XYZ file of C-alpha atoms in Angstrom:
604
model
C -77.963 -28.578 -15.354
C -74.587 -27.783 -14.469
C -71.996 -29.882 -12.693
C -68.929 -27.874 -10.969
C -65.596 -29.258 -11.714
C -63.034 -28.528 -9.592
C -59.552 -28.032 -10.756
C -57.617 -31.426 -11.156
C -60.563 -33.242 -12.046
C -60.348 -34.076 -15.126
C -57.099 -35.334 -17.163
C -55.158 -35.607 -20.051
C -57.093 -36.569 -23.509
C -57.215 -37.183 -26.428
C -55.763 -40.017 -28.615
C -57.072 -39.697 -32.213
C -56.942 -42.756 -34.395
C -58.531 -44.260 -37.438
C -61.712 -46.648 -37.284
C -60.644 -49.425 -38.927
C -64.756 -50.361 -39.957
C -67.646 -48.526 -39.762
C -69.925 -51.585 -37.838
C -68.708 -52.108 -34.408
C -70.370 -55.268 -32.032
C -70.940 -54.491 -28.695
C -72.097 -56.792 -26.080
C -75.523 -55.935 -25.315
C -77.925 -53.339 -25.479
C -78.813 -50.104 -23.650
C -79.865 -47.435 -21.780
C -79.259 -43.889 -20.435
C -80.763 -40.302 -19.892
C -78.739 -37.836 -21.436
C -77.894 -34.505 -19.789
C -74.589 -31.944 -20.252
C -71.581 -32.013 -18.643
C -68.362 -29.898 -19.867
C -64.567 -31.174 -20.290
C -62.330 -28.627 -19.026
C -58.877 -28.196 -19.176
C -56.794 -26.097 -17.048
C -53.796 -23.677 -18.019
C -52.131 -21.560 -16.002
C -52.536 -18.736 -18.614
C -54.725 -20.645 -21.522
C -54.113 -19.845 -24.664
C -56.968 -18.833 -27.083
C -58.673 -22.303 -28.170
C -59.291 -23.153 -31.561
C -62.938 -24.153 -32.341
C -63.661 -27.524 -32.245
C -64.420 -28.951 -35.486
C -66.787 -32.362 -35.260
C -69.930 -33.120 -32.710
C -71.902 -36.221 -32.734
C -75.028 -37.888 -31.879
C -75.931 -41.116 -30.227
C -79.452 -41.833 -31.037
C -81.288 -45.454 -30.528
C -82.627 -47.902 -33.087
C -84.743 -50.472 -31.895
C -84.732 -54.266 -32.868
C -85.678 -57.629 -32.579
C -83.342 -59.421 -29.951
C -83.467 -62.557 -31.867
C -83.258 -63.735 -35.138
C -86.850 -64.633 -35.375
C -87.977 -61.092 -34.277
C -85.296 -59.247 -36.429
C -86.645 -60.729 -39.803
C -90.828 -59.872 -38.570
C -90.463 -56.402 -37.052
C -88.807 -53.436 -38.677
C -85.953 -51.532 -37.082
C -87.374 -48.637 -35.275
C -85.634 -44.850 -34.678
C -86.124 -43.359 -31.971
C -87.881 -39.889 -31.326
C -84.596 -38.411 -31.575
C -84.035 -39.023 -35.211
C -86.918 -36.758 -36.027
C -85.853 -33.757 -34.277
C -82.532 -34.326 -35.937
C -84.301 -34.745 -39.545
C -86.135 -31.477 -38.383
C -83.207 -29.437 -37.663
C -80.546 -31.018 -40.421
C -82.814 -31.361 -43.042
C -81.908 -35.242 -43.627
C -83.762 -38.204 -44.074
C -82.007 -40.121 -41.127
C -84.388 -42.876 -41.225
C -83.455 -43.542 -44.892
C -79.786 -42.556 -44.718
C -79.774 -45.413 -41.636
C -81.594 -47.727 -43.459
C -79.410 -47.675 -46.856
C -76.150 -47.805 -44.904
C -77.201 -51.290 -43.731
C -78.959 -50.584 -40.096
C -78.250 -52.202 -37.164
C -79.327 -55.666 -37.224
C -79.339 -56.526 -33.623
C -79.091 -55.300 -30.300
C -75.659 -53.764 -28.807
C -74.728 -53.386 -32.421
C -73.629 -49.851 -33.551
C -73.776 -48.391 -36.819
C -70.852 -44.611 -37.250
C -72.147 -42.218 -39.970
C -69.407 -40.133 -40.303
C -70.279 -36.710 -41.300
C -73.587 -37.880 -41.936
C -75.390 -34.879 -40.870
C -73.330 -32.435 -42.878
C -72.865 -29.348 -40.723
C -74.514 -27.669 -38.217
C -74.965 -23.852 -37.972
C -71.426 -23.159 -35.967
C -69.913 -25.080 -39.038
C -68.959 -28.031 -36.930
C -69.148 -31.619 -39.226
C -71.560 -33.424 -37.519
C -71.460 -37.192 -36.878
C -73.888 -40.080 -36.421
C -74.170 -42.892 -34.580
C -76.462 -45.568 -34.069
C -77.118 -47.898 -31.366
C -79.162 -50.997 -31.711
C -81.111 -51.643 -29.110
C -83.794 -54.770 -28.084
C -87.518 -53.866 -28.658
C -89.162 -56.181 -26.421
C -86.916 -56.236 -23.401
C -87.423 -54.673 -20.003
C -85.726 -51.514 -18.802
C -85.599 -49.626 -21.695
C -84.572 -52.256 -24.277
C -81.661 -54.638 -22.446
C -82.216 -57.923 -23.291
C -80.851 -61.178 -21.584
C -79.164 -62.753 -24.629
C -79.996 -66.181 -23.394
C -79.683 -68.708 -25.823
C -80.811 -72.856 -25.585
C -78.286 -74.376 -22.196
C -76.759 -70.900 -21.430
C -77.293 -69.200 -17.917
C -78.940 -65.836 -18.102
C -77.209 -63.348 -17.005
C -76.715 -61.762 -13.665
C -77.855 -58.686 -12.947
C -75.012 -56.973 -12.901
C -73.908 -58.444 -15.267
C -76.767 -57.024 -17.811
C -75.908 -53.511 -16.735
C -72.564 -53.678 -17.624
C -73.942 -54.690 -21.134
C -75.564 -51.112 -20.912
C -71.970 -49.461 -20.106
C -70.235 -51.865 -22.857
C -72.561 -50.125 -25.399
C -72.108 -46.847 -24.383
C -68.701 -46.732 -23.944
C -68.625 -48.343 -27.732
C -70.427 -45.600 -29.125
C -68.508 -42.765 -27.214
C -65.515 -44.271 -28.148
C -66.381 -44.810 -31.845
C -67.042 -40.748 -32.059
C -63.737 -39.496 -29.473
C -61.840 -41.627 -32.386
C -63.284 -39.898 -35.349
C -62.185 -36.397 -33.738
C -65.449 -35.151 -32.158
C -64.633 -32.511 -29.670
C -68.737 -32.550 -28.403
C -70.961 -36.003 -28.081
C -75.209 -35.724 -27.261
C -76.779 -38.338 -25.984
C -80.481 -39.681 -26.839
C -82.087 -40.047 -23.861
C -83.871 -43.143 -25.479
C -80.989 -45.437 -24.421
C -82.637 -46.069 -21.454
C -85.371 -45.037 -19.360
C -86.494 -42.333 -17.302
C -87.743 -42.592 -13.878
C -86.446 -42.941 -10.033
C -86.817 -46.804 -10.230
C -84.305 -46.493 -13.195
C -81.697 -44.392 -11.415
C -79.043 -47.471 -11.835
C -79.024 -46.804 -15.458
C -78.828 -43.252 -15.579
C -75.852 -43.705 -13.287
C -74.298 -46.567 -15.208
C -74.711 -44.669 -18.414
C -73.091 -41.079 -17.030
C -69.641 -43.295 -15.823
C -69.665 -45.068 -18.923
C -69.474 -42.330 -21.368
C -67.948 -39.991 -19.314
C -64.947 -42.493 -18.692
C -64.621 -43.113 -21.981
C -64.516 -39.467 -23.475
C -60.987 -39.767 -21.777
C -57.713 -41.245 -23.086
C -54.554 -40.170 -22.333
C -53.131 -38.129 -24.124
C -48.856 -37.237 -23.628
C -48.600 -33.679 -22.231
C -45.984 -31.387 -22.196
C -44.059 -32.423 -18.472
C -44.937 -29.030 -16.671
C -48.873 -28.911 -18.157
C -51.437 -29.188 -15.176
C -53.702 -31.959 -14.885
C -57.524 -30.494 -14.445
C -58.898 -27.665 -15.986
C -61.653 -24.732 -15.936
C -60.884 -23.717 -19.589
C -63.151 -24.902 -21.931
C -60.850 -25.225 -25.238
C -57.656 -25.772 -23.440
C -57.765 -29.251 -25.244
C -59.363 -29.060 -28.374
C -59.288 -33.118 -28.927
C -61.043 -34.135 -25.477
C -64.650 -34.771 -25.852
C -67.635 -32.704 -24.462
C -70.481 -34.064 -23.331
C -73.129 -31.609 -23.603
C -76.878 -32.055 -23.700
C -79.702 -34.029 -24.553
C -81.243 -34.124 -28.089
C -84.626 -35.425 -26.809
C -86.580 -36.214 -23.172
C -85.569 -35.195 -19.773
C -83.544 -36.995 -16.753
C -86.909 -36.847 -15.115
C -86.153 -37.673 -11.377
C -82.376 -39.185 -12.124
C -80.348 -35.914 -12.518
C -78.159 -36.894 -9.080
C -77.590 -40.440 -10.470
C -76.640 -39.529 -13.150
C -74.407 -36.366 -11.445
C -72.738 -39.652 -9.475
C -72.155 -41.698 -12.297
C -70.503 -38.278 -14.175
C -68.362 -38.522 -10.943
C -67.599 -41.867 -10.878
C -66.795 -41.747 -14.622
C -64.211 -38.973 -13.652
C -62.966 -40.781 -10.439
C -62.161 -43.861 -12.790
C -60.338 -41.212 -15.438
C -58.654 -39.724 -13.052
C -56.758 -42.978 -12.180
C -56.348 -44.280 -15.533
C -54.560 -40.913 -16.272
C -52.492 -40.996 -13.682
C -51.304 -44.886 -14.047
C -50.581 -43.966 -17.991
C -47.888 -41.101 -17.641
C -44.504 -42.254 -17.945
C -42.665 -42.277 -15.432
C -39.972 -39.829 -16.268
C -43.286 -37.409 -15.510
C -45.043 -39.269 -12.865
C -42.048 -39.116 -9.750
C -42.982 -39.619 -6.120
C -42.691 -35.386 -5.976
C -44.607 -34.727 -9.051
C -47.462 -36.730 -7.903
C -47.518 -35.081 -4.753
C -47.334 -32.050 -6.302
C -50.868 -33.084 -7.562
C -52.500 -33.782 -4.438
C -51.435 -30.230 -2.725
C -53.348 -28.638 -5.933
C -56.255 -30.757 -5.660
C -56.465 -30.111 -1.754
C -56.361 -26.110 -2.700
C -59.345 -26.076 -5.195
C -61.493 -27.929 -2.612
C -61.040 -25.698 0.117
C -60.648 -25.940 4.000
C -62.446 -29.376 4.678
C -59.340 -31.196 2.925
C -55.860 -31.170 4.454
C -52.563 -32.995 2.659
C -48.949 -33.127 3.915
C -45.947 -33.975 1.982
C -43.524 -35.509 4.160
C -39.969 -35.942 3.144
C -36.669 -38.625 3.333
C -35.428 -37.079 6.867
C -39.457 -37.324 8.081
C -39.514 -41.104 6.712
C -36.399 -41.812 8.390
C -37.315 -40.068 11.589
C -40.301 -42.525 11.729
C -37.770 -45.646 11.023
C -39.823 -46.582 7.977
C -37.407 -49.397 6.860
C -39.191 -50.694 4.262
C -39.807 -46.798 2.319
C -36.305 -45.767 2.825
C -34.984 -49.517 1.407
C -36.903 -49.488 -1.491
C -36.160 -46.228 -2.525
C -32.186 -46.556 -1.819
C -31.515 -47.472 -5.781
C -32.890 -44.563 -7.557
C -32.482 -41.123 -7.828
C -35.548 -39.857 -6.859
C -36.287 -39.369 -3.003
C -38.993 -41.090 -1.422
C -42.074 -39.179 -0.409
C -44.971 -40.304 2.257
C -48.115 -38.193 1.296
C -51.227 -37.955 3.574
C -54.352 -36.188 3.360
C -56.969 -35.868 5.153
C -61.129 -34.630 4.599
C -63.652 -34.372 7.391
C -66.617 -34.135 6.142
C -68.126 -34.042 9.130
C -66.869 -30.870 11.154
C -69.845 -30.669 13.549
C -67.907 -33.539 15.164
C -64.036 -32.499 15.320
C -64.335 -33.109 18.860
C -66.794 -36.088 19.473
C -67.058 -37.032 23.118
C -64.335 -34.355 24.025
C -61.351 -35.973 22.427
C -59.877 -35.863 18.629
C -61.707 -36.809 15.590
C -61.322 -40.484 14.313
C -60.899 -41.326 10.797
C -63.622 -43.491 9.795
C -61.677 -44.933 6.715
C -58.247 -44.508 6.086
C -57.190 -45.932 2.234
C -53.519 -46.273 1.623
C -51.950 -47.023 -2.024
C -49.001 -48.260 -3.167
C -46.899 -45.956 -4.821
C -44.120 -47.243 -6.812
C -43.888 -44.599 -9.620
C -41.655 -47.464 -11.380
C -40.760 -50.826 -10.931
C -37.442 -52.223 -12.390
C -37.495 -55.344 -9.983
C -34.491 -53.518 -8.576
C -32.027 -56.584 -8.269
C -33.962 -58.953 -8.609
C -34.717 -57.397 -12.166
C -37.952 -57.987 -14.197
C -37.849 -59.370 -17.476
C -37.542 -56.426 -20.141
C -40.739 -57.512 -22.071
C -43.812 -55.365 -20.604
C -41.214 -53.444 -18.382
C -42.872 -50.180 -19.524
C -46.049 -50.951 -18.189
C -44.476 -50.865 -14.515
C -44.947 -47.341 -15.087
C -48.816 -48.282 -13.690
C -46.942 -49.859 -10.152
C -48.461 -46.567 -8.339
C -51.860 -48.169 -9.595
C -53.215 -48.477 -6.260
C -52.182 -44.870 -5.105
C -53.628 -43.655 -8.652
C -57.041 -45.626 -7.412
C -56.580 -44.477 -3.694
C -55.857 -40.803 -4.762
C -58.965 -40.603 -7.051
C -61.464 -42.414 -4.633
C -60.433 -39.632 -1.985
C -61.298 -36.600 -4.345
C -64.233 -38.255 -5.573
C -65.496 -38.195 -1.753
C -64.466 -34.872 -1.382
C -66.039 -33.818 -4.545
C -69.361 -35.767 -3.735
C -69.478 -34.243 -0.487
C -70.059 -37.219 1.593
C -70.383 -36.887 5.757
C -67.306 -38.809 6.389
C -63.754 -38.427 8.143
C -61.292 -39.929 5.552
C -57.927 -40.013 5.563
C -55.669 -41.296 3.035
C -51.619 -42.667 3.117
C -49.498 -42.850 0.056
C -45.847 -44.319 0.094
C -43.705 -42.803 -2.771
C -41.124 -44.505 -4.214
C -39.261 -46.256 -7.468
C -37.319 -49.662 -7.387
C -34.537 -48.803 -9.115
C -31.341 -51.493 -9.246
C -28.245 -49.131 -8.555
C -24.668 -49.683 -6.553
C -26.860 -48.602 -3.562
C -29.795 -50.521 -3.889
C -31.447 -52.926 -1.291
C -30.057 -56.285 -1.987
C -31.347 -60.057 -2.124
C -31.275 -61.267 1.372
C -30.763 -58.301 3.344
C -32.675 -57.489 6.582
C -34.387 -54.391 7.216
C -36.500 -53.041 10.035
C -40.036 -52.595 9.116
C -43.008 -50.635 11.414
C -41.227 -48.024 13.505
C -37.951 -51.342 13.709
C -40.875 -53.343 15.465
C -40.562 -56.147 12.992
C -37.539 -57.297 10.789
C -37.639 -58.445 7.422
C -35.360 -60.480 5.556
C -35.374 -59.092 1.820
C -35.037 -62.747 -0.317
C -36.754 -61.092 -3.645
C -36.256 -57.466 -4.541
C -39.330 -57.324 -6.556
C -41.529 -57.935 -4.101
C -41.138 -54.477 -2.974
C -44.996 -53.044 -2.813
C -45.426 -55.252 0.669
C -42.364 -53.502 2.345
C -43.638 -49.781 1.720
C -47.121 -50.850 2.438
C -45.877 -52.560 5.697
C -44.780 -49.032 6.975
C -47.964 -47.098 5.540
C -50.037 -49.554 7.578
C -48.238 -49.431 10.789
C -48.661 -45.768 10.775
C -51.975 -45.704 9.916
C -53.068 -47.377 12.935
C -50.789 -46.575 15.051
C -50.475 -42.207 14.131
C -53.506 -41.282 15.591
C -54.493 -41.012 19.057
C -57.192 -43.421 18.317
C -57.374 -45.600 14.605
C -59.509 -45.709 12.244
C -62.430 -47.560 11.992
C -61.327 -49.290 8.750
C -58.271 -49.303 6.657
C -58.164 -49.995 2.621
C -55.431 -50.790 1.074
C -54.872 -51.093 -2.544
C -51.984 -52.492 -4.377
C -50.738 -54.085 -8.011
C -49.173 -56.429 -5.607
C -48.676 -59.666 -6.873
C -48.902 -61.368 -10.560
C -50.045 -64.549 -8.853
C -53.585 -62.737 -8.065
C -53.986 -62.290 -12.287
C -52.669 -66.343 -12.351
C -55.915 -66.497 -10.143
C -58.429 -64.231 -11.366
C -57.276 -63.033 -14.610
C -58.144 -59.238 -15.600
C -61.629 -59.885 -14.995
C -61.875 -59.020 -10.668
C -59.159 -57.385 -8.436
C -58.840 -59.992 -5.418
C -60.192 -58.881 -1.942
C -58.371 -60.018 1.316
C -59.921 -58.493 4.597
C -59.300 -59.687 8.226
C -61.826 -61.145 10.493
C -62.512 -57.797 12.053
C -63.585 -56.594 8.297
C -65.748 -60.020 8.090
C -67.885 -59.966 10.999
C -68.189 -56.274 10.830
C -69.546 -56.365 7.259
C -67.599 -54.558 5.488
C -66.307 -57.013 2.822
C -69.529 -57.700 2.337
C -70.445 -54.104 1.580
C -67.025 -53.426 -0.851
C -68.202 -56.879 -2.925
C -71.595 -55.562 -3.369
C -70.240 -52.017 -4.614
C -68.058 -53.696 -6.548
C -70.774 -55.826 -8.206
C -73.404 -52.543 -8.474
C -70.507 -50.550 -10.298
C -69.427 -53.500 -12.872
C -66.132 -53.210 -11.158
C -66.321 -56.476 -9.338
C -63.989 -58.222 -6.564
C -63.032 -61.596 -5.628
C -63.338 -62.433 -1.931
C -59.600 -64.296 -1.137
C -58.437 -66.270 1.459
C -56.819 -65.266 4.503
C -56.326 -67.768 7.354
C -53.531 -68.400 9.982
C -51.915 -70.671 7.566
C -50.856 -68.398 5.155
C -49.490 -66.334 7.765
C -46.941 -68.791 8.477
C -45.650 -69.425 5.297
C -44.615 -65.289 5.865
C -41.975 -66.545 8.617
C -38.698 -66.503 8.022
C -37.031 -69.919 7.755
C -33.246 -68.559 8.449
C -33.498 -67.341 11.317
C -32.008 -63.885 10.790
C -35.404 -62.065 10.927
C -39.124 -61.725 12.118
C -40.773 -62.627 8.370
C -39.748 -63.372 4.598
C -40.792 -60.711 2.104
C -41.850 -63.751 -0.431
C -43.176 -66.424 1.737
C -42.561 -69.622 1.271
C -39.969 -71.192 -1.282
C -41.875 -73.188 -3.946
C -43.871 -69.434 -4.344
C -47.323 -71.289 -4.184
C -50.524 -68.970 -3.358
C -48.816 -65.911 -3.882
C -51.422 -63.377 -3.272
C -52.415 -64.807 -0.418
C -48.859 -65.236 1.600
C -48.930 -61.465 0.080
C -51.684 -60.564 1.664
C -50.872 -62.283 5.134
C -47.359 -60.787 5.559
C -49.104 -57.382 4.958
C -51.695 -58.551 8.055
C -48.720 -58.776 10.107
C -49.079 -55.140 10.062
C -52.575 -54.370 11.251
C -53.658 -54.768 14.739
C -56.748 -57.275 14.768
C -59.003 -55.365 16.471
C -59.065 -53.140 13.314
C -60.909 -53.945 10.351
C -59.184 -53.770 7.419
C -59.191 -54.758 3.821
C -56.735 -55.422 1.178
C -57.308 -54.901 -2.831
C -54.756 -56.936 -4.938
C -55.109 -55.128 -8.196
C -52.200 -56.340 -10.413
C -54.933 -58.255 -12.473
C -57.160 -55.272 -13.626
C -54.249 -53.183 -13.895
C -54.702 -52.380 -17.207
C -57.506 -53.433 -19.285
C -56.624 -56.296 -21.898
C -58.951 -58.402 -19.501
C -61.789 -56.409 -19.509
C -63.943 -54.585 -16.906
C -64.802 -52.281 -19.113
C -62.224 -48.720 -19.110
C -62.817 -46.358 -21.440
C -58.920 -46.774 -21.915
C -58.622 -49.187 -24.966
C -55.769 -51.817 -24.351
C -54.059 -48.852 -21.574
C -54.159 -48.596 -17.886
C -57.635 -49.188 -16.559
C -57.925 -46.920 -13.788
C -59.698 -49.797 -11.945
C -61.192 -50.435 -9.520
C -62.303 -47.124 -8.449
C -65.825 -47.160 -8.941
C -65.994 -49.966 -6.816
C -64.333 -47.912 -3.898
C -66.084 -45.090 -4.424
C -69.374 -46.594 -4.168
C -68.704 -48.110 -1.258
C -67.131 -45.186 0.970
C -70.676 -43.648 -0.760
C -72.919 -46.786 0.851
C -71.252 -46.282 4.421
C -72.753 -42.905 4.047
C -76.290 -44.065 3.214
C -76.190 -47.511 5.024
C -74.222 -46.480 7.803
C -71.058 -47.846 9.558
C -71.708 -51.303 11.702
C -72.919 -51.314 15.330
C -69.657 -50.639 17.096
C -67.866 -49.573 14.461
């Protein structure tokens, strides 16, 4: 099977480094199908590729899930290992067994080399995942021991990624430029399409790391070799995808969705500007032809528009502001529904500060570099909208980005100045500099619902907004704020349950009246406060409320504090290592993907 990749799909690679052992523990055990899928890299006029040098193999071993069972039944390969002993001439089963097998599930044992070489010459590379005997669904267990809980379901199948992405990992670090999967790590079938799904995003994720590029290189790629150190994933070594090849097609999507991001939040930001990643978003819209529209607009159009909060934020640095939208109908038959213009069903915005300094109000210099990720929820926003595009779906999305750094400088935006916000509908009084995402996104937001002759039916927005929401949640869930509209119409309900199905999970906030208050200012000299109230309490919420200041009522709409998940030190499982996470787009992504196959609310 083939899977088309457009151009700007995929992204930088390729960070080699040293295993520092040759056992690594993963939490859980496993399960995929294994089919092909090819890296590409774009050039504008590639180069001849050199060959590359190492492939591996992921192929099953099967255990006892407790202690008890590990010392009564043998370890078992799977089917796999004989077709490799078949076609490299190697006892595996002994070679495994002598290098001290895996001795319980979720456990992975790297042969390095082990294989020798293959007839291309490549050095070939082996490793082996342990995996329960006696558990359902193609050998997960629940590792439930005497008091604990068992686990949730979700919470098993991210066990399944955590393993796979282990294994991948383990091989992209020892230099292998191709990785085959044995279809043994979990099972065929339609009622296992979950899996299949779960174990495409996982591995395909985590074939990616970013890799620096030279500052003019393109992102995406239909050239093979153009990267010789980003991993292939091509084939199967034994069994079929039986009736899961499109799960497993959507989890290869959402695998590049989530790379996509986490690329984009790791470039510095002397390469990632407000124009560059623009730049990106008019080459994406190119390769995937007519049904996807993007406009760059410019300072003069952002000041035409009175977009106070943009134009403030951006006054300290160098680089102009941009305010990029896009939009994809995937549903042409109904450009003129009931005789007047189309109506967005979604519309996601992201914030898009390419750096954050603080500006005056100036962060601490420890962890400064990773503001570099600020544009985090644009990255996610960005992604989510080509992985629609790219997965066809019958909807009308449109997407708003706010470009921008927060830069201290003789003409920056200064504590407790007032600014016009929304078209100079509402003024702001400016009492922290660093709380800067909330007065682009103000302006995004007001033109979202307000550019159109009608608005859309929902609005997303996605921000690293505040460092109280990883006080709250840690790294663990991005925190979910959505208006009553969003409530009663369902759709939090739907965006928790894809975040939950994609092991990219959300915490539902709160969002009442109160916390709106606390957004008033208390001088007098304006409409609102940009930090809320003085002793700073609830942060992400009073965040969260003086963005709802912004959005007519009538509209559903959600907000995604991401600041927590940013990277991924706390988990939720990137392919990254300790980088930028590139979450939580698998979580958006499935659900613009459930309003397709659910369908939008009564009324809505």
């Amino acid at each position: 099977m083939q899977f088309a990749l457009t151009a700007r799909q995929l992204f930088q690679s390729g960070c080699r480094s040293q295993l520092q052992s040759r056992r690594v523990d993963a939490a859980g055990a496993s399960a995929a199908v294994a089919l092909a899928i090819r890296y590409r890299k774009y050039c504008t006029a590639a180069p001849a590729a050199k060959k590359p040098s190492r492939r591996g193999y992921i192929v099953t071993c099967a255990v006892g899930s407790n202690a008890k069972q590990q010392r009564r039944q043998p370890a078992v390969l799977s089917d796999a290992c004989a077709d490799l002993q078949r076609r490299f001439g190697r006892d595996v089963a002994a070679m495994v067994e002598s290098a001290a097998r895996p001795a319980k599930p979720g456990q992975l044992l790297l042969l390095p080399g082990g294989l020798g070489r293959d007839a291309d010459g490549f050095v070939v590379d082996l490793c082996v995942v342990g995996i329960a005997a006696d558990a359902e669904h193609g050998g997960l267990a629940e590792r439930v021991t005497a008091g604990a809980e068992p686990l949730e379901p979700w919470e098993a199948r991210d066990d399944r990624r955590s393993v796979v992405r282990q294994a991948v990992t383990a091989l992209r670090d020892l230099g292998c430029r191709q990785v085959m999967l044995d279809s043994g790590i979990a099972p065929s079938g339609a009622e296992n399409a979950d899996a299949a799904a779960d174990v495409a995003e996982a591995a395909q994720s985590s074939a990616l790391v970013y890799r620096r590029a030279p500052p003019k290189r393109p992102l995406v790629t239909d050239d093979a070799d153009a990267d010789e150190t980003a991993p292939t994933l091509i084939g199967r070594i034994h069994g079929n995808s039986g009736n899961n090849s499109e799960a497993w097609d959507y989890g290869l999507t959402l695998g590049l969705a989530e790379a996509r991001a986490r690329d984009l939040m790791e470039r510095p930001a002397n390469l990632c500007t407000p124009s560059w990643f623009c730049q990106q978003a008019v080459e994406a819209a190119a390769a995937l032809g007519p049904s996807v529209e993007v406009a760059v607009h410019d300072e003069d159009w952002i000041r035409e528009r009175a977009m106070g909060g943009l134009l403030a934020v951006a006054k300290g640095s160098k680089e102009p502001p941009r305010f990029l939208v896009a939009k994809y109908n995937g549903r042409p038959e109904s450009l003129n529904e009931g005789g007047g213009p189309a109506v967005a069903d979604v519309c996601l915005i992201g914030k898009g500060v390419t750096f954050d300094s603080g500006g005056i109000s100036i962060k601490p210099s420890a962890n400064m570099a990773d503001m570099r990720g600020d544009m985090g929820g644009a990255a996610v926003a960005f992604s989510s909208f080509l992985a629609a595009c790219q997965l066809g779906l019958p909807l009308r999305l449109a997407l708003c980005v706010p470009l921008c750094e927060n830069m201290p400088d003789g003409a920056a935006v200064k504590p407790g100045d007032v600014i016009d916000l929304a078209g100079g509908r509402v003024t702001c009084r400016v009492d922290n500099t660093d709380a800067e995402g909330r007065l682009i996104l103000a302006d995004a937001l007001h033109f979202a619902a307000n550019s159109g002759a009608q608005p859309p039916r929902l609005i997303v927005d996605l921000a690293t907004l505040t460092g109280a929401i990883a006080v709250a949640l840690g790294g663990q869930r991005a925190g979910l704020f959505a208006n009553r509209s969003a409530r009663l119409t369902g759709f939090e309900r739907r965006l928790l349950d894809s975040g939950f199905n994609r092991g990219d999970p959300l915490h539902q906030m709160p969002t009442d009246r109160r916390y709106r208050a606390a957004v008033q200012d208390r001088s007098g000299l304006a409409d609102l406060s940009n930090i809320g109230t003085p002793d700073r309490m609830a942060g992400a919420c009073t965040a969260a409320a003086f963005l709802s200041h912004f959005v007519p009522p009538s509209i559903p709409w959600m907000h995604i504090d991401m600041a927590g998940v940013m990277d991924s030190d706390g988990g939720g499982g990137s392919g990254g290592g300790k980088k930028m996470s590139g979450r939580p787009t698998r979580a958006v992504v499935d659900f613009l993907r459930s309003l397709t196959i659910e369908g939008f609310p009564a009324g809505k």
